[in-house]
């Protein structure tokens, strides 16, 4: 991101939204960074506390100092030996769900944003209603259907179910972003016949990069943090997302917090790397592909 | 193209789904008992998903399977979601061949008709104490047997009590005095679990029952006295008000951290406590109001059942597994490994001699009472009333007597 | 306003292959089919994954649905009895008020802080992108983990928050964040705001990035900078995104379950009981599935009423 903006600082491309010109003083930027870091420290304190707990012998922070001065890695040993495969499952399901959700949502958002389709209002409203349904209701209904279709304990089954978070959300978000797209672009996209698909593919999609990435990010996060579908639709060790894996350590009587926290820390690492990479691509300004 | 096809297909599927709804709701899902041949595999569902229980139960199941000549396909689900999972499986006719249930849930599930009475399979119920049999019984038939049981007692930190010159309390007055004396700085005298779940109810029962309180009607002076004891302990600061939100695992964490000198908890915490080299603890009965009263604990433990899967041959094999899990040898071995108590009263003396740490618990389970012994499937509703009253009294919304009265009247 | 600014945009669009031939008859019908092709997969998905569960849930709410039903399939029709039961229960009004407070508090906190941060992150400074990504971390933690960590932080006796406040000399005795009937709801709202901020920042930031800089340049020529620019350029242009964030925010917040269950389980003394937690408790603790379904449907209705009202008001505002 920063490298992007520094490349752009001559203003030849598009300066980032702030009104400070290319000659913005370095020390002021440094001050802003410091302020951002302070705020982020407050926001991320619970995350630090989780890491701290994961290094405590009992996995709780009851006896602890503010720093894990005598780190105990036994929780990590347990987590690594038991959760590696679950982490893979989680990543596969989350990425699969992103691809599937965007593939279904992007065309629908495009249609709802640009076409005067009869019934569009009904569809939009249905999407909104779908977001109101408690997850438990969906999960319970799916169990019976999945059982008959043989989709229980399968990665495709989880991808399909988890997309129920992502698809309606992605449609609404992408459509909201597309509403701001300049009219001239829309005019250009209004080509009939076989041109429709191409216009969508080569003009509308590149222009909606921010919307797609934002929607994709959240679809990833929704799926990554899903627990309910994992709990309802899987029962075996073969297909077990890491959120559910964590529950191995939450027993009926005893909680093994060290392993829970260590698993959560380990699971956050690949996910946060993915997020940082994805965020890099959120372009500054509009019409990244269309403006020469 | 493709999507147009999807659309018609979707419409077709929807129509079928809605048409099939009455069928699904009337339980005529697609299910056919497998052709009866030699049984080679049994499915098992339980909630022992953390160590050491997971391995101990798993190994015992496998050994029992080998004895009966079947392989065991076991699934563990998180404890809180077991019942939801069982209900889903019941509605889609995919119940496992062998099912573990927490004992207070058994009657609820048995009443739905999803379980087979164990008398169909000639499993002996001799030598089981009344408490555990009543938990496993629905309408005079035994549906589930627990290999091992547990209850709760008072754990105390020997070092802290010695420093304060306090002996482990036996009566409520002694408990109050000891807890007050042991409270100083960041250390509380006592910790228990008074949270807004069945766990809070379970921790309150020994106080209520030993004083002659009755779950059928909680608006009685006996139960009010027990609740007043809890309220006094919290109000005087001997118990942290955080007890309103603690689980039993949290209570144990407080005890380990030296933030509570005594706690109400169960024997399953012993492995965790023994890992703490600096901690020296003892176990005594939960104090009773005065020396005329005797301790009555609530009976904990999981029962093993045989669901009605429609496959008679498999059910017979499943019953063998349930019987094997309950054999004397396995009861003793699992109890030792899991720090619980073997159910059969004939094993108590031998077990207590071999495991002195668990001797006081072994004594306690002899008289322990099942939560569902009196109310059966109506227990959950009443358990909710009990913890509601506890929460209202401890947060000062009402005094103990009124809180119990309001809760009882719903 | 925005239309006027829009017309000042000078966008050069690359040449596109425009093979729109002469308008033949049948063109419009074919056009409509094409348009529906874009929508069809999404509609099919919605019907299968939401339509069917909703129908099932509505039916269930009119039945006496108990544990036995799952095995026997027998669930007698009881009309509106389930609705009458849940609406007349003494807990309903408590849950309703808590739901309203929880939702209003969460949304106000999330949206205001989220928007402020999104505007802040629009500035250029080193590490901007990385810090923005890290802001998403709260979402990556499984809720069981966040709620456990927050319970330790908010613990009355050994919690980090009270330790900090005590050492700073702000308080002398520990505040019972989660175990006082007057504070627990506020504490739960606070944690929910913490969870909601990343969502608000990310979506609003994406929306801000899509506002063309030319608009700001045009506005500054008219003397609108700073707060004025925000009012006349940012806010109108951000409106569609704001709508989505607010409506979805409210809808999501109304049905929040795990966080409340994890932090307080509806306690102490029902002070954090909401309609969502009640619905869950009825179904999965008391096994009264009919009543749980009725409670869930009441929640959906409340969402629905809110969404309709909001969209109405918003449309009017846009039209003006």
Short mmCIF file of C-alpha atoms in Angstrom, two decimals, chain A residues 29-248:
data_model
loop_
_atom_site.label_atom_id
_atom_site.label_comp_id
_atom_site.label_asym_id
_atom_site.label_seq_id
_atom_site.Cartn_x
_atom_site.Cartn_y
_atom_site.Cartn_z
CA UNK A 29 3.42 11.21 8.31
CA UNK A 30 5.47 9.65 11.03
CA UNK A 31 3.21 11.27 13.61
CA UNK A 32 0.15 9.87 11.88
CA UNK A 33 1.68 6.42 11.85
CA UNK A 34 2.41 6.71 15.55
CA UNK A 35 -1.19 7.71 16.22
CA UNK A 36 -2.45 4.78 14.17
CA UNK A 37 -0.17 2.42 16.08
CA UNK A 38 -1.43 3.73 19.42
CA UNK A 39 -5.02 3.17 18.42
CA UNK A 40 -4.28 -0.23 17.00
CA UNK A 41 -2.53 -1.24 20.21
CA UNK A 42 -5.73 -0.56 22.10
CA UNK A 43 -7.80 -2.45 19.53
CA UNK A 44 -5.43 -5.38 19.50
CA UNK A 45 -4.80 -5.63 23.22
CA UNK A 46 -7.12 -8.67 23.49
CA UNK A 47 -5.08 -10.32 20.74
CA UNK A 48 -1.91 -9.66 22.72
CA UNK A 49 -3.63 -11.04 25.80
CA UNK A 50 -4.46 -14.20 23.89
CA UNK A 51 -0.79 -14.61 22.93
CA UNK A 52 0.18 -13.94 26.54
CA UNK A 53 -2.28 -16.57 27.75
CA UNK A 54 -1.03 -19.09 25.22
CA UNK A 55 2.42 -18.86 26.84
CA UNK A 56 1.20 -19.35 30.41
CA UNK A 57 1.50 -22.80 31.97
CA UNK A 58 -2.23 -22.91 32.81
CA UNK A 59 -3.34 -20.98 29.78
CA UNK A 60 -5.14 -18.38 31.87
CA UNK A 61 -3.98 -14.89 32.65
CA UNK A 62 -5.05 -15.03 36.28
CA UNK A 63 -1.60 -15.24 37.81
CA UNK A 64 0.19 -13.47 35.12
CA UNK A 65 2.29 -10.42 34.68
CA UNK A 66 1.78 -8.20 31.65
CA UNK A 67 4.59 -9.97 29.85
CA UNK A 68 5.02 -13.72 29.41
CA UNK A 69 8.39 -13.73 31.15
CA UNK A 70 8.54 -17.47 31.66
CA UNK A 71 7.03 -18.74 28.44
CA UNK A 72 5.64 -22.24 28.43
CA UNK A 73 5.23 -23.73 24.97
CA UNK A 74 3.36 -26.90 25.87
CA UNK A 75 0.13 -25.50 24.42
CA UNK A 76 1.87 -24.98 21.10
CA UNK A 77 3.22 -28.50 21.10
CA UNK A 78 -0.31 -29.85 21.52
CA UNK A 79 -1.77 -27.48 18.95
CA UNK A 80 0.85 -28.24 16.30
CA UNK A 81 0.54 -31.98 16.74
CA UNK A 82 -3.26 -31.99 16.60
CA UNK A 83 -4.42 -29.05 14.54
CA UNK A 84 -2.23 -28.89 11.42
CA UNK A 85 -4.71 -30.73 9.28
CA UNK A 86 -7.66 -28.72 10.59
CA UNK A 87 -5.88 -25.54 9.64
CA UNK A 88 -5.58 -26.85 6.09
CA UNK A 89 -9.27 -27.67 6.06
CA UNK A 90 -10.16 -24.19 7.29
CA UNK A 91 -8.05 -22.54 4.61
CA UNK A 92 -9.46 -24.71 1.86
CA UNK A 93 -13.04 -24.10 2.90
CA UNK A 94 -12.51 -20.36 3.34
CA UNK A 95 -10.79 -19.88 -0.02
CA UNK A 96 -13.31 -22.14 -1.78
CA UNK A 97 -16.10 -20.12 -0.27
CA UNK A 98 -14.55 -16.85 -1.45
CA UNK A 99 -14.31 -18.11 -5.02
CA UNK A 100 -17.80 -19.61 -5.01
CA UNK A 101 -19.44 -16.59 -3.35
CA UNK A 102 -17.85 -14.05 -5.69
CA UNK A 103 -18.68 -16.15 -8.73
CA UNK A 104 -22.34 -16.11 -7.80
CA UNK A 105 -22.53 -12.67 -6.22
CA UNK A 106 -20.66 -10.50 -8.71
CA UNK A 107 -22.94 -11.15 -11.73
CA UNK A 108 -26.00 -10.75 -9.52
CA UNK A 109 -24.75 -7.47 -8.08
CA UNK A 110 -24.01 -6.22 -11.59
CA UNK A 111 -27.51 -7.10 -12.76
CA UNK A 112 -29.09 -5.44 -9.74
CA UNK A 113 -26.99 -2.31 -10.08
CA UNK A 114 -27.37 -1.68 -13.80
CA UNK A 115 -30.30 -3.48 -15.33
CA UNK A 116 -33.85 -2.45 -14.90
CA UNK A 117 -34.79 -6.03 -14.20
CA UNK A 118 -38.38 -6.58 -13.22
CA UNK A 119 -38.37 -8.17 -9.80
CA UNK A 120 -35.00 -6.74 -8.84
CA UNK A 121 -36.57 -5.11 -5.83
CA UNK A 122 -37.98 -8.42 -4.72
CA UNK A 123 -34.59 -10.09 -5.09
CA UNK A 124 -32.87 -7.35 -3.13
CA UNK A 125 -35.39 -7.60 -0.39
CA UNK A 126 -35.05 -11.37 -0.29
CA UNK A 127 -31.30 -10.93 0.11
CA UNK A 128 -31.86 -8.60 3.01
CA UNK A 129 -34.28 -11.00 4.64
CA UNK A 130 -31.79 -13.83 4.22
CA UNK A 131 -29.37 -11.91 6.41
CA UNK A 132 -31.94 -11.80 9.19
CA UNK A 133 -32.29 -15.55 9.52
CA UNK A 134 -30.41 -16.86 12.54
CA UNK A 135 -27.65 -19.23 11.47
CA UNK A 136 -28.98 -22.03 13.65
CA UNK A 137 -32.18 -22.16 11.62
CA UNK A 138 -30.25 -22.59 8.38
CA UNK A 139 -27.81 -25.10 9.86
CA UNK A 140 -30.55 -27.30 11.29
CA UNK A 141 -32.49 -27.37 8.05
CA UNK A 142 -29.36 -28.17 6.06
CA UNK A 143 -28.48 -31.16 8.21
CA UNK A 144 -31.38 -33.25 6.95
CA UNK A 145 -30.90 -32.19 3.34
CA UNK A 146 -27.14 -32.78 3.48
CA UNK A 147 -27.68 -36.18 4.98
CA UNK A 148 -29.84 -37.21 2.03
CA UNK A 149 -27.43 -35.71 -0.50
CA UNK A 150 -24.34 -37.23 1.12
CA UNK A 151 -22.76 -33.83 1.72
CA UNK A 152 -22.12 -34.26 5.45
CA UNK A 153 -18.44 -34.32 6.40
CA UNK A 154 -17.32 -32.99 3.04
CA UNK A 155 -15.39 -29.88 2.07
CA UNK A 156 -17.75 -29.01 -0.82
CA UNK A 157 -20.64 -29.28 1.60
CA UNK A 158 -18.99 -26.83 3.99
CA UNK A 159 -18.09 -24.45 1.17
CA UNK A 160 -21.71 -24.39 -0.01
CA UNK A 161 -23.09 -23.85 3.48
CA UNK A 162 -20.53 -21.26 4.51
CA UNK A 163 -21.25 -19.28 1.37
CA UNK A 164 -24.63 -18.51 2.89
CA UNK A 165 -22.78 -15.89 4.92
CA UNK A 166 -20.84 -14.62 1.94
CA UNK A 167 -23.20 -14.57 -1.03
CA UNK A 168 -25.95 -12.19 0.19
CA UNK A 169 -23.39 -10.00 1.89
CA UNK A 170 -21.21 -9.83 -1.21
CA UNK A 171 -24.16 -8.99 -3.45
CA UNK A 172 -25.17 -6.09 -1.23
CA UNK A 173 -21.65 -4.73 -0.83
CA UNK A 174 -20.63 -5.02 -4.48
CA UNK A 175 -23.91 -3.48 -5.59
CA UNK A 176 -23.45 -0.56 -3.19
CA UNK A 177 -19.99 0.10 -4.59
CA UNK A 178 -21.14 -0.25 -8.18
CA UNK A 179 -23.80 2.37 -7.62
CA UNK A 180 -21.02 4.91 -7.56
CA UNK A 181 -19.55 3.94 -10.87
CA UNK A 182 -19.59 6.76 -13.41
CA UNK A 183 -22.44 6.69 -15.90
CA UNK A 184 -20.16 6.80 -18.92
CA UNK A 185 -18.66 3.49 -17.92
CA UNK A 186 -22.10 2.00 -17.57
CA UNK A 187 -23.04 3.29 -21.02
CA UNK A 188 -19.99 1.63 -22.44
CA UNK A 189 -20.90 -1.59 -20.74
CA UNK A 190 -24.34 -1.60 -22.29
CA UNK A 191 -23.52 -3.70 -25.26
CA UNK A 192 -25.94 -6.32 -26.28
CA UNK A 193 -25.64 -9.91 -27.36
CA UNK A 194 -22.37 -11.61 -26.67
CA UNK A 195 -21.01 -8.25 -25.57
CA UNK A 196 -22.72 -8.55 -22.24
CA UNK A 197 -20.40 -11.10 -20.79
CA UNK A 198 -17.35 -9.41 -22.16
CA UNK A 199 -18.39 -6.00 -20.88
CA UNK A 200 -18.93 -7.54 -17.49
CA UNK A 201 -15.67 -9.41 -17.54
CA UNK A 202 -13.34 -6.83 -18.98
CA UNK A 203 -14.85 -3.52 -17.87
CA UNK A 204 -17.14 -3.90 -14.89
CA UNK A 205 -15.10 -6.41 -12.91
CA UNK A 206 -11.78 -4.56 -13.10
CA UNK A 207 -13.59 -1.37 -12.11
CA UNK A 208 -15.12 -3.11 -9.13
CA UNK A 209 -11.84 -4.39 -7.80
CA UNK A 210 -12.24 -2.68 -4.45
CA UNK A 211 -15.73 -3.99 -4.03
CA UNK A 212 -14.67 -7.52 -4.96
CA UNK A 213 -11.72 -7.49 -2.60
CA UNK A 214 -13.76 -6.06 0.26
CA UNK A 215 -16.50 -8.63 -0.27
CA UNK A 216 -13.92 -11.38 -0.70
CA UNK A 217 -12.15 -10.39 2.51
CA UNK A 218 -15.32 -10.60 4.51
CA UNK A 219 -16.46 -13.80 2.91
CA UNK A 220 -13.10 -15.22 3.93
CA UNK A 221 -13.53 -13.91 7.47
CA UNK A 222 -17.12 -15.12 7.77
CA UNK A 223 -16.14 -18.58 6.67
CA UNK A 224 -12.94 -18.68 8.63
CA UNK A 225 -14.73 -17.87 11.85
CA UNK A 226 -17.74 -20.07 11.20
CA UNK A 227 -18.40 -22.50 13.95
CA UNK A 228 -22.06 -23.32 13.61
CA UNK A 229 -21.99 -25.02 10.20
CA UNK A 230 -18.82 -26.86 11.10
CA UNK A 231 -20.47 -28.13 14.25
CA UNK A 232 -23.70 -29.11 12.53
CA UNK A 233 -22.43 -30.54 9.27
CA UNK A 234 -19.23 -32.34 10.27
CA UNK A 235 -18.56 -34.98 12.87
CA UNK A 236 -15.38 -36.71 11.78
CA UNK A 237 -11.73 -35.89 12.29
CA UNK A 238 -11.13 -35.95 8.53
CA UNK A 239 -13.01 -32.73 7.83
CA UNK A 240 -12.82 -30.46 10.82
CA UNK A 241 -12.26 -26.70 10.57
CA UNK A 242 -9.95 -25.24 13.16
CA UNK A 243 -12.75 -23.40 14.98
CA UNK A 244 -14.21 -26.78 15.77
CA UNK A 245 -10.79 -28.24 16.48
CA UNK A 246 -10.46 -25.72 19.27
CA UNK A 247 -13.45 -27.29 20.93
CA UNK A 248 -11.43 -30.44 21.48
#
